[in-house]
GROMACS .gro file of N, CA and C in nm:
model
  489
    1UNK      N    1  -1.260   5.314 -12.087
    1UNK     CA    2  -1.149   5.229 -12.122
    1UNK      C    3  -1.028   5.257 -12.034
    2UNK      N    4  -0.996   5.374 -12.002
    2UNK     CA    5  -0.867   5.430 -11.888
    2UNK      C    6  -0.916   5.393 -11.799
    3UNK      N    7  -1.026   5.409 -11.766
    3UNK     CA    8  -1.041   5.362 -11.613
    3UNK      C    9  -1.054   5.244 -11.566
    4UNK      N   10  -1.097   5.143 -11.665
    4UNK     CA   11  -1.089   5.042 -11.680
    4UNK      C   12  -0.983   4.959 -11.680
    5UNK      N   13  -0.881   5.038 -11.719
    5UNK     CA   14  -0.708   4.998 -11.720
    5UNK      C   15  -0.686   4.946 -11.838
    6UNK      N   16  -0.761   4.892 -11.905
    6UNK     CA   17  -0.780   4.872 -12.083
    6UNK      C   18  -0.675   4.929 -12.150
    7UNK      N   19  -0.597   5.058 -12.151
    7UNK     CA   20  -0.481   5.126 -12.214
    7UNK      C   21  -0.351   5.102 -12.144
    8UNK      N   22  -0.263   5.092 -12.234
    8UNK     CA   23  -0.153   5.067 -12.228
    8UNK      C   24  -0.075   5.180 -12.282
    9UNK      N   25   0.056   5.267 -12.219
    9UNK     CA   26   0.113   5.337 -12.309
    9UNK      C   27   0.266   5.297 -12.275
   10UNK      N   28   0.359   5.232 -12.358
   10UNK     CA   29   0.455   5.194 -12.318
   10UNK      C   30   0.438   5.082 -12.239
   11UNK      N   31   0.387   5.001 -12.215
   11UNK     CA   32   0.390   4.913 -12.141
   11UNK      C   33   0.314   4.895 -12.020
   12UNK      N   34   0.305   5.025 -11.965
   12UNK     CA   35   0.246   5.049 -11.851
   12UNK      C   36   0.106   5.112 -11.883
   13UNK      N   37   0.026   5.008 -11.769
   13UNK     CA   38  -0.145   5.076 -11.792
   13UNK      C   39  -0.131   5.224 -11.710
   14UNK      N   40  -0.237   5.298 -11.824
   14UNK     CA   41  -0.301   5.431 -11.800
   14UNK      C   42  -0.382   5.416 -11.729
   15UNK      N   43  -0.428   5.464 -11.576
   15UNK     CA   44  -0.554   5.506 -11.567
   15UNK      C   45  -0.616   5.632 -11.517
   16UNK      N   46  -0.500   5.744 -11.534
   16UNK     CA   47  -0.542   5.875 -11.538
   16UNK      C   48  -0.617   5.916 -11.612
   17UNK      N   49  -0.693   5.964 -11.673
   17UNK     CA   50  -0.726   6.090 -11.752
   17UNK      C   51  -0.675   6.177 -11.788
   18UNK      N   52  -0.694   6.212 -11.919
   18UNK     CA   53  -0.589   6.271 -11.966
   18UNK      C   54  -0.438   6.344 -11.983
   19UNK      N   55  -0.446   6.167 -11.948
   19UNK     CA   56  -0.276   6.133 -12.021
   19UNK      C   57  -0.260   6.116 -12.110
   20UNK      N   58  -0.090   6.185 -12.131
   20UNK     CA   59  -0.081   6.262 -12.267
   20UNK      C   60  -0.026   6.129 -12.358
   21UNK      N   61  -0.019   6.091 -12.512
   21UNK     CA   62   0.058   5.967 -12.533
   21UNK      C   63   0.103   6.038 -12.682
   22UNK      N   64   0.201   6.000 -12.784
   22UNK     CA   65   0.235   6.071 -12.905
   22UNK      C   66   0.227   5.910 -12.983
   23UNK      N   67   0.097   5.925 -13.043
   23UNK     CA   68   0.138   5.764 -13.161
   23UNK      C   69   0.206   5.752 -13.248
   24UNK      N   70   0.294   5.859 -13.284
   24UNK     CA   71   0.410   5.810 -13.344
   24UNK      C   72   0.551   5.778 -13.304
   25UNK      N   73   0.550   5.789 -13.182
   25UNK     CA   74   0.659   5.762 -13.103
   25UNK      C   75   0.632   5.634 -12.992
   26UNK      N   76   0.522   5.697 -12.927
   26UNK     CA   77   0.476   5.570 -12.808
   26UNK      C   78   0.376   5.467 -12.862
   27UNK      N   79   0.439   5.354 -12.783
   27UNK     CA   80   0.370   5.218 -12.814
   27UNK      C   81   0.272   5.212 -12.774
   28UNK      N   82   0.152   5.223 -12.787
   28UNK     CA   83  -0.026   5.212 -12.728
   28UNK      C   84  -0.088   5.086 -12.771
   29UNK      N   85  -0.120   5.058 -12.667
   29UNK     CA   86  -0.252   4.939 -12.694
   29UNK      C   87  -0.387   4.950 -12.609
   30UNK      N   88  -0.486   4.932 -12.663
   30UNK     CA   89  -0.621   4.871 -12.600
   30UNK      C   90  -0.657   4.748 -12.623
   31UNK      N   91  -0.681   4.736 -12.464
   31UNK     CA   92  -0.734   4.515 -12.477
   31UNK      C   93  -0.587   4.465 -12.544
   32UNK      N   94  -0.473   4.514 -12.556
   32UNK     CA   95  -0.362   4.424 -12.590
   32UNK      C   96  -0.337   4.467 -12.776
   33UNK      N   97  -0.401   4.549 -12.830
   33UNK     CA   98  -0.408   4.587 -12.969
   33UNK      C   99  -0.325   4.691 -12.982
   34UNK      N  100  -0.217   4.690 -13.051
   34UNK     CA  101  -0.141   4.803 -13.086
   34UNK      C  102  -0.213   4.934 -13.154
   35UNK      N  103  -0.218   5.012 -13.121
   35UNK     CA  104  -0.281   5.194 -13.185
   35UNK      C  105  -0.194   5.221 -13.304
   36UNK      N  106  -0.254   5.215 -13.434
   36UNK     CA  107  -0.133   5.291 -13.566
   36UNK      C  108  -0.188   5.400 -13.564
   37UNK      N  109  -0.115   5.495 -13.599
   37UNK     CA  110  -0.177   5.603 -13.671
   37UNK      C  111  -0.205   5.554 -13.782
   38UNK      N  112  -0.330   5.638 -13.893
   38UNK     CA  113  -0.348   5.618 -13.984
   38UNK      C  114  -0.215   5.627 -14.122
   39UNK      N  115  -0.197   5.554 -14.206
   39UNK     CA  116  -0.153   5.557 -14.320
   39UNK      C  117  -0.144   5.691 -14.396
   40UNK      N  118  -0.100   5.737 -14.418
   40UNK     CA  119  -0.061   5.860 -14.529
   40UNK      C  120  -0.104   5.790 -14.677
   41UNK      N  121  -0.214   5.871 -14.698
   41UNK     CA  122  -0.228   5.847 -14.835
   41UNK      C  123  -0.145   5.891 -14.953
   42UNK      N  124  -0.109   5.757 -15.047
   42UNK     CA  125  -0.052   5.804 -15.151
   42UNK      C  126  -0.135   5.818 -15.310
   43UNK      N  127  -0.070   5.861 -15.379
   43UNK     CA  128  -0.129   5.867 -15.545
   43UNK      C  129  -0.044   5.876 -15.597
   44UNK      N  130   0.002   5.794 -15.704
   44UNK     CA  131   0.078   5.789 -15.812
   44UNK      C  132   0.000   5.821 -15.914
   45UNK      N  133   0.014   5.885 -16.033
   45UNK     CA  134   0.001   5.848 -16.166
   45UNK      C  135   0.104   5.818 -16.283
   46UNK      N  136   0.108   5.716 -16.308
   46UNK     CA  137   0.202   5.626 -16.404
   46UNK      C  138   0.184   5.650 -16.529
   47UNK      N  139   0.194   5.688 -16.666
   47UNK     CA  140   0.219   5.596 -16.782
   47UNK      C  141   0.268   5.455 -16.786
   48UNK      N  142   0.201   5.365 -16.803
   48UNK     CA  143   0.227   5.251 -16.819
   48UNK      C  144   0.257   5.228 -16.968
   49UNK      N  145   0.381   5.154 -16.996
   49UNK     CA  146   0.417   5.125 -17.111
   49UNK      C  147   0.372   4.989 -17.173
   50UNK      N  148   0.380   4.974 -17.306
   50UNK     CA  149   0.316   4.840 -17.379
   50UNK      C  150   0.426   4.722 -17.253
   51UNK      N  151   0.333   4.602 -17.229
   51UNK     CA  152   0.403   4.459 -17.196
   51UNK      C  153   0.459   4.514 -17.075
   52UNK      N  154   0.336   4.550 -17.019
   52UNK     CA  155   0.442   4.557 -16.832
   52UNK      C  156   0.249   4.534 -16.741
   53UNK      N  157   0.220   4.449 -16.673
   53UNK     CA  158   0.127   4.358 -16.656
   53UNK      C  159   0.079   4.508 -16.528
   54UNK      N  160  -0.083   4.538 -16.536
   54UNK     CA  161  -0.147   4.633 -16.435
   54UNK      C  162  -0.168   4.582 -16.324
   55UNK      N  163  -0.082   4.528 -16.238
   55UNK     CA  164  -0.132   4.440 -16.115
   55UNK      C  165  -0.023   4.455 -16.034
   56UNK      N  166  -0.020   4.425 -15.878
   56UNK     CA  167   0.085   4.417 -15.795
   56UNK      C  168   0.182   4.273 -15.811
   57UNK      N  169   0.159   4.169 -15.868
   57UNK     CA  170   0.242   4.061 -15.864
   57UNK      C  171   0.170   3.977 -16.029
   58UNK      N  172   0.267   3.929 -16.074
   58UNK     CA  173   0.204   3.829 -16.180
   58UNK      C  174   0.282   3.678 -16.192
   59UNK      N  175   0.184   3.564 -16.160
   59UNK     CA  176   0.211   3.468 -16.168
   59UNK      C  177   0.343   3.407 -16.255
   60UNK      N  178   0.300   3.475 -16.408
   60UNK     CA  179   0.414   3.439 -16.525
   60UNK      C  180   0.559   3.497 -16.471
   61UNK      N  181   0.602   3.601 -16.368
   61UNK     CA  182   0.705   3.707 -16.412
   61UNK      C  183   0.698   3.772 -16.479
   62UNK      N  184   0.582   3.836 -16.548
   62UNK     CA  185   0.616   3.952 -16.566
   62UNK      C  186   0.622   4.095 -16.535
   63UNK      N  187   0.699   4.209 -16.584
   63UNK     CA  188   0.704   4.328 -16.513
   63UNK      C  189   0.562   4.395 -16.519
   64UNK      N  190   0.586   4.410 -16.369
   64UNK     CA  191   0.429   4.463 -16.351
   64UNK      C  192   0.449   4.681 -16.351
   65UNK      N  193   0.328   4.714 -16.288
   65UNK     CA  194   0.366   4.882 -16.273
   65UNK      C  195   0.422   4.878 -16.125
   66UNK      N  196   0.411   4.792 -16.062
   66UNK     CA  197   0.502   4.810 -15.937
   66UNK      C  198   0.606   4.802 -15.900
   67UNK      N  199   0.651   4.676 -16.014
   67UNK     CA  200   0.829   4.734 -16.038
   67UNK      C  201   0.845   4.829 -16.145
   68UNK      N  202   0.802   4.937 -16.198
   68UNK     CA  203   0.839   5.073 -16.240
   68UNK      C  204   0.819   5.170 -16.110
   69UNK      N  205   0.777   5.189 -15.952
   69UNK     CA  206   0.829   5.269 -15.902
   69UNK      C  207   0.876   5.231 -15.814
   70UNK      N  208   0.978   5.344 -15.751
   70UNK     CA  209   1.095   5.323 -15.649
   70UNK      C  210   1.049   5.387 -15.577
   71UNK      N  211   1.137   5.314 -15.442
   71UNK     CA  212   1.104   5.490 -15.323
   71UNK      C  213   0.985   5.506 -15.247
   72UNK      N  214   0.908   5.432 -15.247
   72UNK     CA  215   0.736   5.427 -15.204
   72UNK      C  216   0.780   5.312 -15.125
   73UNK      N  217   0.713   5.317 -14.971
   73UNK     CA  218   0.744   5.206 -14.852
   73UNK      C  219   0.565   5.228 -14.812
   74UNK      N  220   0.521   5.242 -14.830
   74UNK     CA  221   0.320   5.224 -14.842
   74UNK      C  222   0.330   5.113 -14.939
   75UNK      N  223   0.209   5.023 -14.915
   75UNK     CA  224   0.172   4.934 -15.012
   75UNK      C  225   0.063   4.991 -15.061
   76UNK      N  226   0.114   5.010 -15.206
   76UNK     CA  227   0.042   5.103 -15.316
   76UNK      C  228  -0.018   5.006 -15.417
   77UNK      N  229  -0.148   4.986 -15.461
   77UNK     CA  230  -0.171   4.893 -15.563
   77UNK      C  231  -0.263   4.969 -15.698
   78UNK      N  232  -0.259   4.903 -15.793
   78UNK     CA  233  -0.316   4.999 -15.929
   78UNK      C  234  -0.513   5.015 -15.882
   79UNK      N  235  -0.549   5.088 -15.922
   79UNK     CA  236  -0.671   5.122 -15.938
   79UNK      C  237  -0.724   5.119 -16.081
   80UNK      N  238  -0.821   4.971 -16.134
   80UNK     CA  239  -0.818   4.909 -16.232
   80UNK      C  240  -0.742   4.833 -16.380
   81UNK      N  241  -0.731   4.868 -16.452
   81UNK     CA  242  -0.660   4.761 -16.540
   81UNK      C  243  -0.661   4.819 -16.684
   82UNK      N  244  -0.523   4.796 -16.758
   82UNK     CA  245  -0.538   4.814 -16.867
   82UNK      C  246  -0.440   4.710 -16.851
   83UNK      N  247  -0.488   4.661 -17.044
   83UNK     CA  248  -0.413   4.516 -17.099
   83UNK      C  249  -0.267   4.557 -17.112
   84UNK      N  250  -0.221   4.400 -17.127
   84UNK     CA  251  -0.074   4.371 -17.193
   84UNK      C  252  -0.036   4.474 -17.246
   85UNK      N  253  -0.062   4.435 -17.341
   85UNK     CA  254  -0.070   4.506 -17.492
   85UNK      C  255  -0.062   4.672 -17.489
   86UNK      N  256  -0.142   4.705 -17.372
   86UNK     CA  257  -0.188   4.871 -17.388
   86UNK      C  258  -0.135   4.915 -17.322
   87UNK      N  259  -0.096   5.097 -17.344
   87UNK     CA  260   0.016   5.153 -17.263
   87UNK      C  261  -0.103   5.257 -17.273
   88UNK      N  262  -0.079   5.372 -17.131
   88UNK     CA  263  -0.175   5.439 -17.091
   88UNK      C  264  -0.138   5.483 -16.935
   89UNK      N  265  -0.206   5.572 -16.907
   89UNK     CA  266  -0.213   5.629 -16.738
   89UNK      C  267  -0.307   5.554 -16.638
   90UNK      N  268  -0.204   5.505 -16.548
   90UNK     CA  269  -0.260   5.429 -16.421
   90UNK      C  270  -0.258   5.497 -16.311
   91UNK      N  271  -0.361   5.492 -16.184
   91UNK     CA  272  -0.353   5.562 -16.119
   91UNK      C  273  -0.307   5.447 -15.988
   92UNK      N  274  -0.208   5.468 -15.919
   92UNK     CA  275  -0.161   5.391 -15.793
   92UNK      C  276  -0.169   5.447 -15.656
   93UNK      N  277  -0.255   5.368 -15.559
   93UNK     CA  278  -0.276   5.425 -15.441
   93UNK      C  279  -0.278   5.341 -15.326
   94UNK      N  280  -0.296   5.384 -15.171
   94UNK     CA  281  -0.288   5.272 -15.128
   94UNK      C  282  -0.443   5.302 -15.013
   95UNK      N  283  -0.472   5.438 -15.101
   95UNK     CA  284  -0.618   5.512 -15.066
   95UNK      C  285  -0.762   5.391 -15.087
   96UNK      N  286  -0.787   5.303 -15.070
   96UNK     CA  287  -0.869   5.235 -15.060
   96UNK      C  288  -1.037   5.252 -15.057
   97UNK      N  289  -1.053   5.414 -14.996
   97UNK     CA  290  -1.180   5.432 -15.020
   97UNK      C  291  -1.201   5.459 -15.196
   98UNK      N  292  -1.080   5.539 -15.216
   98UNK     CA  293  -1.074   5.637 -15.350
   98UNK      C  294  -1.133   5.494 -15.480
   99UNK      N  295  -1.002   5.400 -15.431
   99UNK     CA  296  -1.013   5.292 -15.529
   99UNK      C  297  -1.113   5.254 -15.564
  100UNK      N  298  -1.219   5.222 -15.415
  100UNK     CA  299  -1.365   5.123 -15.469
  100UNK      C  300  -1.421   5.278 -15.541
  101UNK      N  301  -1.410   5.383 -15.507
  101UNK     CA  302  -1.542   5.487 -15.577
  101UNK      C  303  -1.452   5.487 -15.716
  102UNK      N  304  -1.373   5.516 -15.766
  102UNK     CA  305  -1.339   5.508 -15.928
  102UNK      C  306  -1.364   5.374 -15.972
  103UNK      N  307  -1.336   5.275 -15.947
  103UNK     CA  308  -1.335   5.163 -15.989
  103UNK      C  309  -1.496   5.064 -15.986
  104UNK      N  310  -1.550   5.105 -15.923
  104UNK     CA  311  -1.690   5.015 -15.895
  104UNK      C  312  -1.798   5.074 -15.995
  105UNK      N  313  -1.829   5.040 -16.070
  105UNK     CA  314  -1.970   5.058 -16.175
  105UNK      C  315  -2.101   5.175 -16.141
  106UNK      N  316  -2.097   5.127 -15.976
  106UNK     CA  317  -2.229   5.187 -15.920
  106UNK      C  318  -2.186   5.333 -15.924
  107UNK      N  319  -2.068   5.329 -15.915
  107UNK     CA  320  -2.011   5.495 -15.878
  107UNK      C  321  -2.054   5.582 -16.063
  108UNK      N  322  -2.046   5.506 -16.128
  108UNK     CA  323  -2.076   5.581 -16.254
  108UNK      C  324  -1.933   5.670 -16.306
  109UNK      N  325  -1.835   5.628 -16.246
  109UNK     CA  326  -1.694   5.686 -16.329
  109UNK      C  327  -1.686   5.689 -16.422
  110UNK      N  328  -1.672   5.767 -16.575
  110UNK     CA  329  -1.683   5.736 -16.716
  110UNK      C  330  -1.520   5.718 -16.726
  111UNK      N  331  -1.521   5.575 -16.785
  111UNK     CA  332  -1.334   5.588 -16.837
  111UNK      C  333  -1.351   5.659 -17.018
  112UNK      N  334  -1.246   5.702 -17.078
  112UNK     CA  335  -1.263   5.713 -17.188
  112UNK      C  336  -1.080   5.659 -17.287
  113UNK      N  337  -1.130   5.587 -17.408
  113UNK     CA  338  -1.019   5.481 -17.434
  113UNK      C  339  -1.012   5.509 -17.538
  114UNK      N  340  -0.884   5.561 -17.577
  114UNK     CA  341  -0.839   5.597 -17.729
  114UNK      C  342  -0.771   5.452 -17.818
  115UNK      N  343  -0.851   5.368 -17.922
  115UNK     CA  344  -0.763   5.296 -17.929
  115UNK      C  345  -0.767   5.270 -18.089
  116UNK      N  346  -0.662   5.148 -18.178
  116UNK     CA  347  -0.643   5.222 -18.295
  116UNK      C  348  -0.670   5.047 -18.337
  117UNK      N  349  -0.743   5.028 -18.479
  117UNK     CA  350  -0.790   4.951 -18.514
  117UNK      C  351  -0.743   4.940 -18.639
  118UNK      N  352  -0.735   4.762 -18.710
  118UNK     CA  353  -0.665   4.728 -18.861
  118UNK      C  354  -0.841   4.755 -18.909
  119UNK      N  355  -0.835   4.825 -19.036
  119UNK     CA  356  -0.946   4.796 -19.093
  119UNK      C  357  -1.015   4.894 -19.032
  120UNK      N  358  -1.174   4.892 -19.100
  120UNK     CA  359  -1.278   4.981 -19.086
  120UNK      C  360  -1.350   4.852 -19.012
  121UNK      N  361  -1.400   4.883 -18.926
  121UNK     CA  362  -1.513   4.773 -18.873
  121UNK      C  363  -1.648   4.857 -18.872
  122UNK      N  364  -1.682   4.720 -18.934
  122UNK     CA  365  -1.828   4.752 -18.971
  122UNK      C  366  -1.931   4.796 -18.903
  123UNK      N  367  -2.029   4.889 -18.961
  123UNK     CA  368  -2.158   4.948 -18.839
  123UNK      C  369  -2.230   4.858 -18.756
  124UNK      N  370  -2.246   4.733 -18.784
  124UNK     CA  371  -2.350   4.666 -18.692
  124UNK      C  372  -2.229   4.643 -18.591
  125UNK      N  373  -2.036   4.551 -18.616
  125UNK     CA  374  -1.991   4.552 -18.481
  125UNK      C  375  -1.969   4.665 -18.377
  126UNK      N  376  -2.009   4.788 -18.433
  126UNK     CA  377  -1.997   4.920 -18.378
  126UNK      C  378  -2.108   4.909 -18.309
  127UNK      N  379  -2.243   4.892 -18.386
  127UNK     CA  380  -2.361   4.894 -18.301
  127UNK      C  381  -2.386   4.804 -18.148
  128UNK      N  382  -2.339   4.678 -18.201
  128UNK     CA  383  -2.336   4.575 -18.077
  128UNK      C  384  -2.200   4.599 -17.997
  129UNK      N  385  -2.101   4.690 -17.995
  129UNK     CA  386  -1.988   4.695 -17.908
  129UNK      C  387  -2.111   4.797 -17.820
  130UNK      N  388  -2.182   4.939 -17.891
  130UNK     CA  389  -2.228   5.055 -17.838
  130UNK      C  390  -2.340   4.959 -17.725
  131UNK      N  391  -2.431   4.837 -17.802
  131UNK     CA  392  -2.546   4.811 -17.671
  131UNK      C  393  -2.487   4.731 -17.555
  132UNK      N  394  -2.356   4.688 -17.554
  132UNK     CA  395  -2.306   4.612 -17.483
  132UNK      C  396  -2.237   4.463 -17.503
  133UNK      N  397  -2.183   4.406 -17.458
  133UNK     CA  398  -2.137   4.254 -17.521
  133UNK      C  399  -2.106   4.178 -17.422
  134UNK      N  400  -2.126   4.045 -17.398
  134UNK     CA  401  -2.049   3.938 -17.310
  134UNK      C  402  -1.881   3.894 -17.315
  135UNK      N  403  -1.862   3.908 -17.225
  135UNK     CA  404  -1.720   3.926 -17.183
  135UNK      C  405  -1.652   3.802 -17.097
  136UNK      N  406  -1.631   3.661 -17.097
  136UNK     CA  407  -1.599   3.574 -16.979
  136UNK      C  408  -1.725   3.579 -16.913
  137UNK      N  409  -1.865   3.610 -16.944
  137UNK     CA  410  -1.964   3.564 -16.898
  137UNK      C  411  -2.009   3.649 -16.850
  138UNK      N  412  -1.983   3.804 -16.845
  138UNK     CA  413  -1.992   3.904 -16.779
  138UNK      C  414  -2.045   3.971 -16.885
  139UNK      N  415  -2.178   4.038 -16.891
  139UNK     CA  416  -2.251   4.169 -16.964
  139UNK      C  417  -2.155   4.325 -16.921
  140UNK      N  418  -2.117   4.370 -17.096
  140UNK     CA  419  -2.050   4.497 -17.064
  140UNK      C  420  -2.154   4.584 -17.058
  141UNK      N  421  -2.125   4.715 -16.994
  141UNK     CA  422  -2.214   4.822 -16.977
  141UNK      C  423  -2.236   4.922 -17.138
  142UNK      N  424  -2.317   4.950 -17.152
  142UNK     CA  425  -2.323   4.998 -17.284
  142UNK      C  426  -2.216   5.119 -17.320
  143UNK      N  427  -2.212   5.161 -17.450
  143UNK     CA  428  -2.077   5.263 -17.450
  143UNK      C  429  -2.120   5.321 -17.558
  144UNK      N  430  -2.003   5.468 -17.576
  144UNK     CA  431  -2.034   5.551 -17.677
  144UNK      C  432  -1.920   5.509 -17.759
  145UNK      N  433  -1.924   5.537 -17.867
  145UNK     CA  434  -1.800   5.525 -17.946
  145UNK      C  435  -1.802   5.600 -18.091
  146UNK      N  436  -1.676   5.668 -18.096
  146UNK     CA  437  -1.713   5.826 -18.161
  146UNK      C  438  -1.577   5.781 -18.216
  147UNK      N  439  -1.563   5.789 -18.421
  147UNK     CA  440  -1.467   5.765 -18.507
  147UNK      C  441  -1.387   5.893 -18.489
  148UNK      N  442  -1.279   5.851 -18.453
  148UNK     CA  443  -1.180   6.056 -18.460
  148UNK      C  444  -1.108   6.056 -18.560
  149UNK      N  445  -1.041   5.944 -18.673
  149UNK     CA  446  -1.012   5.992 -18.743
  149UNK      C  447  -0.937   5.832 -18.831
  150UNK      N  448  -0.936   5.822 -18.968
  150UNK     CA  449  -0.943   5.736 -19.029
  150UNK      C  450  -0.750   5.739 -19.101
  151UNK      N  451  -0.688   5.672 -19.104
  151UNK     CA  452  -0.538   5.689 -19.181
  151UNK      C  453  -0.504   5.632 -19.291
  152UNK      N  454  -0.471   5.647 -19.372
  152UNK     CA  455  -0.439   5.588 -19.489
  152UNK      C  456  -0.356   5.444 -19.476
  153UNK      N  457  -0.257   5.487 -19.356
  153UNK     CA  458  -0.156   5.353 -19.385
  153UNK      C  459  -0.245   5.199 -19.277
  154UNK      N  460  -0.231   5.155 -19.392
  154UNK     CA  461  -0.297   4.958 -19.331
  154UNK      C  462  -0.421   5.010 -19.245
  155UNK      N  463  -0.475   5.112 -19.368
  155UNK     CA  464  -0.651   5.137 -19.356
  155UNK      C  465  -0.695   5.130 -19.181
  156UNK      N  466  -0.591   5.159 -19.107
  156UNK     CA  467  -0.629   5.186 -18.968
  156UNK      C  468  -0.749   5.279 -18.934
  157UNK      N  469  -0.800   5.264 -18.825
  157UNK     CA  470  -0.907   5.354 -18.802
  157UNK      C  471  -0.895   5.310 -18.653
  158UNK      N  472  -0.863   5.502 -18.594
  158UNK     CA  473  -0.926   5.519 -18.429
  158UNK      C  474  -1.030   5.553 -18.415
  159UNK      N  475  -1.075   5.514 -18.280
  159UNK     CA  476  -1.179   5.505 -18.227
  159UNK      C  477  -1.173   5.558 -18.062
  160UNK      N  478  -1.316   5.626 -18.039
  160UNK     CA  479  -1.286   5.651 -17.886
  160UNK      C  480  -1.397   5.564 -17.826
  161UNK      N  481  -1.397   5.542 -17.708
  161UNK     CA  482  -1.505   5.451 -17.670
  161UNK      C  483  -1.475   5.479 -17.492
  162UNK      N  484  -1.624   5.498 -17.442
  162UNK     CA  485  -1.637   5.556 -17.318
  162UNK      C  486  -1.746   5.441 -17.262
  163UNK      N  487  -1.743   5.434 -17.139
  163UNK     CA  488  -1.824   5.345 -17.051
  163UNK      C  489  -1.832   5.356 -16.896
   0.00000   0.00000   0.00000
């Protein structure tokens, strides 16, 4: 490629051998393509609070987890989803390999979801949440789901449930 004249450093083609270039300072190109250095990986972990949307932008306006942090100039996006409704730890990155291996099925990541229910629900909807259920047309993966503890007030009952 140098000898070829293919590199550019500053403007001017290289065709020495090893010539020296700093990519964070000097402008490099091959075939006319600017050289980045790689990205600095980031990781956030958030608490996300009830009614703030798990996504980088939302159609409606509403507050997403990306306007809860400051100060981050990487484009950082959430690594999967929890609802509206649900407040919980998100993990934000702009690590892209990391994302598909937690997030993709094949990888076998177990999430585990503490969540709190009106009422006792009954053993068979327990049974058919545990073999799996259709979702928007989508088969869920089967799950465990283990009662931790039952409350007196408006007969609530938590539940853990892993998948």
């Amino acid at each position: 490629m140098i000898r070829d004249g293919r590199v550019t450093v500053n403007g001017r083609v290289v065709t020495e051998l090893g010539t020296k270039a700093d990519a964070g300072r000097d402008h490099i190109k091959v075939d006319g393509k600017l050289i980045t250095r790689p990205e600095t990986h980031r990781y956030i972990l958030l608490y996300k609070p009830k009614e703030v949307m798990t996504t980088v932008e939302d159609p409606q306006g509403r507050r997403t987890v990306i306007d809860l942090v400051r100060g981050i100039r990487e484009r950082i996006y959430p690594v999967g989803r929890l609802d509206f409704h649900s407040e919980g730890l998100v993990l934000l990155t702009n690590d892209g390999e990391l994302a598909y291996k937690v997030s993709h099925p094949k990888h076998g990541s177990v999430k585990t979801y503490h969540v709190k229910v009106r009422g006792v629900p009954e053993a068979r909807i327990i049974d058919k949440l545990q073999r799996g259920i259709t979702i928007e047309g989508k088969r869920t993966l089967p799950t465990e789901i283990v009662r931790m503890k039952t409350t007196g007030r408006a007969k609530r009952k938590a539940i853990a449930g892993s998948k």
